[in-house]
């Protein structure tokens, strides 16, 4: 009704974020819009009518009703202006006879009531029906899309990026939904409103309408330019910040490396440099935003001035009357605003068409290998004979590389066949072809003499049990994971489950878990160790009772003890079945019936273990590589002193006992079994494992028990936990005072911003006063001011005053936006830098906690740190603006008529209520639904990411149902939103017309009683309604405040957190190179902070290492080998006992100095995304190198030193051969280099430090045989040099047989120690470990 653009319109026109959120859409001008539409055709999109192809009859009913109602609401507003003109005319004509006023105006006032009611009903129906129709279709699209993805063949997934499939599922379908629900409705409203507005204006007064038409392009151009520049600088500042964010992410991912080389300062400085650049772009963005918004306000008021100046001239000439000027003015403004509102809604529809093209084409795609439209043949009694007949194959993604060249092989029923060979020789490929993930290019694969292409696909996969290298468990209970092995609808008893688990050697550890088979396994099975996951995967394969078992490196990721248990399970499982095994560790397959050696896609050798060794070919060579010396060459001991543990009858530790000992090494520490939650794990100590277990049990378990034990859903528990966390934050008060104190340097800007906000707040009430005066002048017949034609007299004066308001508006709005935005940018930069440095002070235990993984911390820096300033910069401006608007507006209204003001004020709560209700409910539901959709997307994401496992298990339907169930919650939320948020939407549309009717009626009564005159009435009415509308829109700041409060609490919690191991605490600082290197652990007791109930050492761990010795630690996973390194580095402190270096307790050193004496090479080397040279230079800690080099902290490491370290690490020749040499970037996480190359650079980085203590944590375990050889040579060379104490940890015993001292760690104590030969002579644990790994030729 009012000629004041609503917040929503302003946000679109100026691209000023509605509710202050940046909208990254450029606002096209009309010509741009047309050219854009032309260009759109080039992008593939579905035709408009096809967007609704998933609508059912009921949806079509909703759509048609909503369409009619949307068109109706669009037309009503311009049409109601005509009645308002009539009302003003009647009023003005009858002012001379007050007694007849009410009779003359009553019919028109009633029309307002009718129109208000009609608007309200139509708005409710249209909004509600659009949301319902859109939601129903979106649900259907999701189901169809998920169904289609789940049944595509693997070649399709190889080409698609599984990340993008999940994003499509959530974001692209959201785009379609936006384009076919309310946005489509608003699109229709805008079009109809624009057309009706212009028709009304041109029919009523074309001559004035033409003049107004001139200013519309100017408004459009301003909006477009602003949109363009804001988008440009927003993207620029996001890109710049992304660079800083990537540094933070690298630090959090490699936090142990950062700490052990003391790189905190370097990364802190680097991060700040990147933030500086993001700040510059942000400041430009804020400036453009403020200036553009101010300019738009100026143009708006200048348009008002021009209209009334020219309208006055037309009235004086008698070409038009006063009320008509008002009608033309209003309807043109409504038309123009609608036109400017079109682009975002139009782009929503266009985006929907683009997104639908990709989604619908996936839904319509018929897979090449499908269980629905393929053959349906099944074999009655399957024997399990497999034949590969002249099979050729290459992957569709790499057509130039032939993987299998003419493979011929027959596997007899019940036989165990092992495939061995180098990586990429085609071993796993043949297994995938057997499962029909792909079809061969040439040749056939036969099962019992029938080509597998002629068999029913679902039946075929049901006959195959597969256990892969990385066992995939889904985020649900162990029982649900096991039941995935069986067909839908197949009855499985508890006995069957127990039998399969007993066969797979995992029943004992499962039954000891607090929840037993209903224990949740966590994301990617993270609650369990590698060995436990492998065994559950084997049980899942056994429960299926398959005729054929496929084992793809099923034990490669395990340590010796776990491997033995798993291998035992596999041997039992494969006894009665045809089995195909793929293995790198040859000790696991020496008993196979047939061993097949593959090389570059060809079968080069076949035979049993003995036959192939006698052949002396590739297999024999592989065996030699994995051999451990069992005879001492010098003094040939008699063979009988070395006893095979099996012959000697050493009892293998029972798995239950081993596990229980690990879980309860002393009953004193864990007295209460109930405390041992889901954290029961064998791998209690591996560094890479420990991150996984931290989701503490109690909350999970208690939440878990609430959900029905058999239908446990990890996803539900997660939602419950998030709700609880939100409640806790809401109870705390907002730290406004602290934010203010921290923003002291920005005070001058904040004060300017507050002044600007005050000016901006006064603009619209003052405008309402002028507007009322002008309307009275042109409406009342023969008004004296109308006849006054002086330059600064009468209507010309008021037209000029509109321009003056425009200038004041430009200053106020620009000042507010620029000052606050820029102040916010400066504060954000400081806060981010401080938070980042604070993160780098926390102890390693902090990063082990589940909620502090690298992704979460990076996004906290990106999002939370940015939102904190909004508590002041966004909220204060809005609050001041609302307060000033209310004060000025009410003062004007009360001055002109206190009685009418009080009457209209009765309606204000409704206006305010409707405005804020709509904004809050709409925003709340929109955010809530989007969040819920993202969460249900996680369920789908899990299935899509592990599609090979889902397909191999033939359980697509299970995951489709699970996804549908996860979607129920967002669906219910959306339906509720349809019914509830439409109330606010409808109220807001109708209430303004009702208020006008009440105000006119009351005003006319007061004029009749002689209390006020026409000017008083109209001024009072305008100022209150405009004030109410502006204040209602401003009240949205509450949601901004809540968001900022949550962010601020999270950020300040980190700032105030005191690290358990304080890096800034000063202690002794012996100069680098002056330590001897004696290491001692005395009576150490320790458990990881994230799992206090799982002690690693129970106070009996003692170890003494002399200077210049090489000490090797061996033992099963979880025995505490890696823990010793964590303690030497002081990532963790022991709870009891002491760890010392040269007889000084480690806690007496300054932390940074302590680490400067050591260097670490870990299992997974962490390199940073910089040049090779920089990565090696990171080894030198400048602060403590001043002894050897002048220049203190700024000392630059010379190129000679870098090259020297690289020569020692066997990598110099390789680096020198690269085009950029030492300046070659290593890529994110060293992605441009192979594992062996990365490891050698990490070794060079350790050597350049010239450490007294070198720590090697399984430095070669993650490498293949060839790389391992090269890296091992480098390590041996370093160890031979001597001059330092070396502590090395190894799974592969062949790598440490020459160590000065070998310590066998078991159950938290050093069980045996001595040299290789001394330990062999003991016939103890070490001896049995050696025999397990040894392959005697």
PDB file of N, CA and C in Angstrom, residues 1264-1298:
ATOM      1  N   UNK A1264      54.821 -49.472  -0.429  1.00  0.00           N
ATOM      2  CA  UNK A1264      54.898 -50.777  -1.101  1.00  0.00           C
ATOM      3  C   UNK A1264      56.364 -51.242  -1.087  1.00  0.00           C
ATOM      4  N   UNK A1265      56.592 -52.486  -1.502  1.00  0.00           N
ATOM      5  CA  UNK A1265      57.925 -53.087  -1.333  1.00  0.00           C
ATOM      6  C   UNK A1265      59.054 -52.259  -1.932  1.00  0.00           C
ATOM      7  N   UNK A1266      58.831 -51.740  -3.162  1.00  0.00           N
ATOM      8  CA  UNK A1266      59.928 -51.018  -3.827  1.00  0.00           C
ATOM      9  C   UNK A1266      60.279 -49.733  -3.097  1.00  0.00           C
ATOM     10  N   UNK A1267      59.241 -48.927  -2.765  1.00  0.00           N
ATOM     11  CA  UNK A1267      59.512 -47.663  -2.068  1.00  0.00           C
ATOM     12  C   UNK A1267      60.135 -47.979  -0.713  1.00  0.00           C
ATOM     13  N   UNK A1268      59.633 -49.042  -0.092  1.00  0.00           N
ATOM     14  CA  UNK A1268      60.120 -49.366   1.248  1.00  0.00           C
ATOM     15  C   UNK A1268      61.624 -49.604   1.220  1.00  0.00           C
ATOM     16  N   UNK A1269      62.056 -50.265   0.157  1.00  0.00           N
ATOM     17  CA  UNK A1269      63.477 -50.603   0.032  1.00  0.00           C
ATOM     18  C   UNK A1269      64.326 -49.330   0.022  1.00  0.00           C
ATOM     19  N   UNK A1270      63.896 -48.350  -0.816  1.00  0.00           N
ATOM     20  CA  UNK A1270      64.675 -47.112  -0.958  1.00  0.00           C
ATOM     21  C   UNK A1270      64.693 -46.344   0.369  1.00  0.00           C
ATOM     22  N   UNK A1271      63.502 -46.213   0.990  1.00  0.00           N
ATOM     23  CA  UNK A1271      63.420 -45.451   2.240  1.00  0.00           C
ATOM     24  C   UNK A1271      64.230 -46.155   3.319  1.00  0.00           C
ATOM     25  N   UNK A1272      64.137 -47.504   3.340  1.00  0.00           N
ATOM     26  CA  UNK A1272      64.854 -48.253   4.368  1.00  0.00           C
ATOM     27  C   UNK A1272      66.364 -48.050   4.225  1.00  0.00           C
ATOM     28  N   UNK A1273      66.823 -47.998   2.953  1.00  0.00           N
ATOM     29  CA  UNK A1273      68.257 -47.753   2.720  1.00  0.00           C
ATOM     30  C   UNK A1273      68.653 -46.417   3.341  1.00  0.00           C
ATOM     31  N   UNK A1274      67.812 -45.388   3.107  1.00  0.00           N
ATOM     32  CA  UNK A1274      68.110 -44.055   3.651  1.00  0.00           C
ATOM     33  C   UNK A1274      68.189 -44.127   5.173  1.00  0.00           C
ATOM     34  N   UNK A1275      67.225 -44.837   5.783  1.00  0.00           N
ATOM     35  CA  UNK A1275      67.203 -44.925   7.247  1.00  0.00           C
ATOM     36  C   UNK A1275      68.433 -45.669   7.770  1.00  0.00           C
ATOM     37  N   UNK A1276      68.783 -46.785   7.088  1.00  0.00           N
ATOM     38  CA  UNK A1276      69.941 -47.569   7.533  1.00  0.00           C
ATOM     39  C   UNK A1276      71.205 -46.712   7.488  1.00  0.00           C
ATOM     40  N   UNK A1277      71.307 -45.897   6.395  1.00  0.00           N
ATOM     41  CA  UNK A1277      72.491 -45.047   6.215  1.00  0.00           C
ATOM     42  C   UNK A1277      72.625 -44.083   7.408  1.00  0.00           C
ATOM     43  N   UNK A1278      71.473 -43.521   7.817  1.00  0.00           N
ATOM     44  CA  UNK A1278      71.474 -42.539   8.907  1.00  0.00           C
ATOM     45  C   UNK A1278      71.851 -43.214  10.221  1.00  0.00           C
ATOM     46  N   UNK A1279      71.263 -44.398  10.437  1.00  0.00           N
ATOM     47  CA  UNK A1279      71.506 -45.081  11.701  1.00  0.00           C
ATOM     48  C   UNK A1279      72.982 -45.469  11.801  1.00  0.00           C
ATOM     49  N   UNK A1280      73.593 -45.880  10.636  1.00  0.00           N
ATOM     50  CA  UNK A1280      75.010 -46.263  10.632  1.00  0.00           C
ATOM     51  C   UNK A1280      75.899 -45.084  11.017  1.00  0.00           C
ATOM     52  N   UNK A1281      75.527 -43.862  10.552  1.00  0.00           N
ATOM     53  CA  UNK A1281      76.344 -42.679  10.864  1.00  0.00           C
ATOM     54  C   UNK A1281      76.564 -42.552  12.358  1.00  0.00           C
ATOM     55  N   UNK A1282      75.545 -42.897  13.149  1.00  0.00           N
ATOM     56  CA  UNK A1282      75.647 -42.788  14.600  1.00  0.00           C
ATOM     57  C   UNK A1282      75.652 -41.337  15.037  1.00  0.00           C
ATOM     58  N   UNK A1283      76.123 -41.111  16.285  1.00  0.00           N
ATOM     59  CA  UNK A1283      76.165 -39.741  16.780  1.00  0.00           C
ATOM     60  C   UNK A1283      74.819 -39.269  17.320  1.00  0.00           C
ATOM     61  N   UNK A1284      73.843 -40.147  17.362  1.00  0.00           N
ATOM     62  CA  UNK A1284      72.552 -39.738  17.933  1.00  0.00           C
ATOM     63  C   UNK A1284      71.819 -40.967  18.459  1.00  0.00           C
ATOM     64  N   UNK A1285      70.886 -40.737  19.352  1.00  0.00           N
ATOM     65  CA  UNK A1285      70.053 -41.836  19.844  1.00  0.00           C
ATOM     66  C   UNK A1285      68.866 -41.963  18.893  1.00  0.00           C
ATOM     67  N   UNK A1286      68.573 -43.176  18.451  1.00  0.00           N
ATOM     68  CA  UNK A1286      67.448 -43.369  17.534  1.00  0.00           C
ATOM     69  C   UNK A1286      66.448 -44.320  18.183  1.00  0.00           C
ATOM     70  N   UNK A1287      65.183 -43.895  18.187  1.00  0.00           N
ATOM     71  CA  UNK A1287      64.133 -44.806  18.667  1.00  0.00           C
ATOM     72  C   UNK A1287      63.252 -45.120  17.473  1.00  0.00           C
ATOM     73  N   UNK A1288      63.149 -46.398  17.138  1.00  0.00           N
ATOM     74  CA  UNK A1288      62.375 -46.746  15.944  1.00  0.00           C
ATOM     75  C   UNK A1288      61.272 -47.740  16.319  1.00  0.00           C
ATOM     76  N   UNK A1289      60.129 -47.583  15.682  1.00  0.00           N
ATOM     77  CA  UNK A1289      58.990 -48.466  15.935  1.00  0.00           C
ATOM     78  C   UNK A1289      58.686 -49.173  14.630  1.00  0.00           C
ATOM     79  N   UNK A1290      58.502 -50.495  14.669  1.00  0.00           N
ATOM     80  CA  UNK A1290      58.254 -51.177  13.399  1.00  0.00           C
ATOM     81  C   UNK A1290      57.296 -52.335  13.579  1.00  0.00           C
ATOM     82  N   UNK A1291      56.456 -52.521  12.552  1.00  0.00           N
ATOM     83  CA  UNK A1291      55.646 -53.732  12.497  1.00  0.00           C
ATOM     84  C   UNK A1291      56.434 -54.813  11.771  1.00  0.00           C
ATOM     85  N   UNK A1292      57.132 -54.382  10.701  1.00  0.00           N
ATOM     86  CA  UNK A1292      57.863 -55.360   9.895  1.00  0.00           C
ATOM     87  C   UNK A1292      59.214 -55.588  10.549  1.00  0.00           C
ATOM     88  N   UNK A1293      59.417 -56.779  11.053  1.00  0.00           N
ATOM     89  CA  UNK A1293      60.608 -57.027  11.874  1.00  0.00           C
ATOM     90  C   UNK A1293      61.877 -57.065  11.028  1.00  0.00           C
ATOM     91  N   UNK A1294      61.712 -57.332   9.706  1.00  0.00           N
ATOM     92  CA  UNK A1294      62.908 -57.392   8.859  1.00  0.00           C
ATOM     93  C   UNK A1294      63.648 -56.063   8.865  1.00  0.00           C
ATOM     94  N   UNK A1295      62.933 -54.963   9.207  1.00  0.00           N
ATOM     95  CA  UNK A1295      63.572 -53.643   9.108  1.00  0.00           C
ATOM     96  C   UNK A1295      64.391 -53.304  10.350  1.00  0.00           C
ATOM     97  N   UNK A1296      64.240 -54.075  11.441  1.00  0.00           N
ATOM     98  CA  UNK A1296      64.930 -53.640  12.671  1.00  0.00           C
ATOM     99  C   UNK A1296      65.852 -54.710  13.222  1.00  0.00           C
ATOM    100  N   UNK A1297      66.195 -55.742  12.410  1.00  0.00           N
ATOM    101  CA  UNK A1297      66.960 -56.837  13.018  1.00  0.00           C
ATOM    102  C   UNK A1297      68.369 -56.427  13.441  1.00  0.00           C
ATOM    103  N   UNK A1298      68.867 -55.248  12.950  1.00  0.00           N
ATOM    104  CA  UNK A1298      70.231 -54.858  13.341  1.00  0.00           C
ATOM    105  C   UNK A1298      70.263 -53.846  14.487  1.00  0.00           C
TER     106      UNK A1298
END
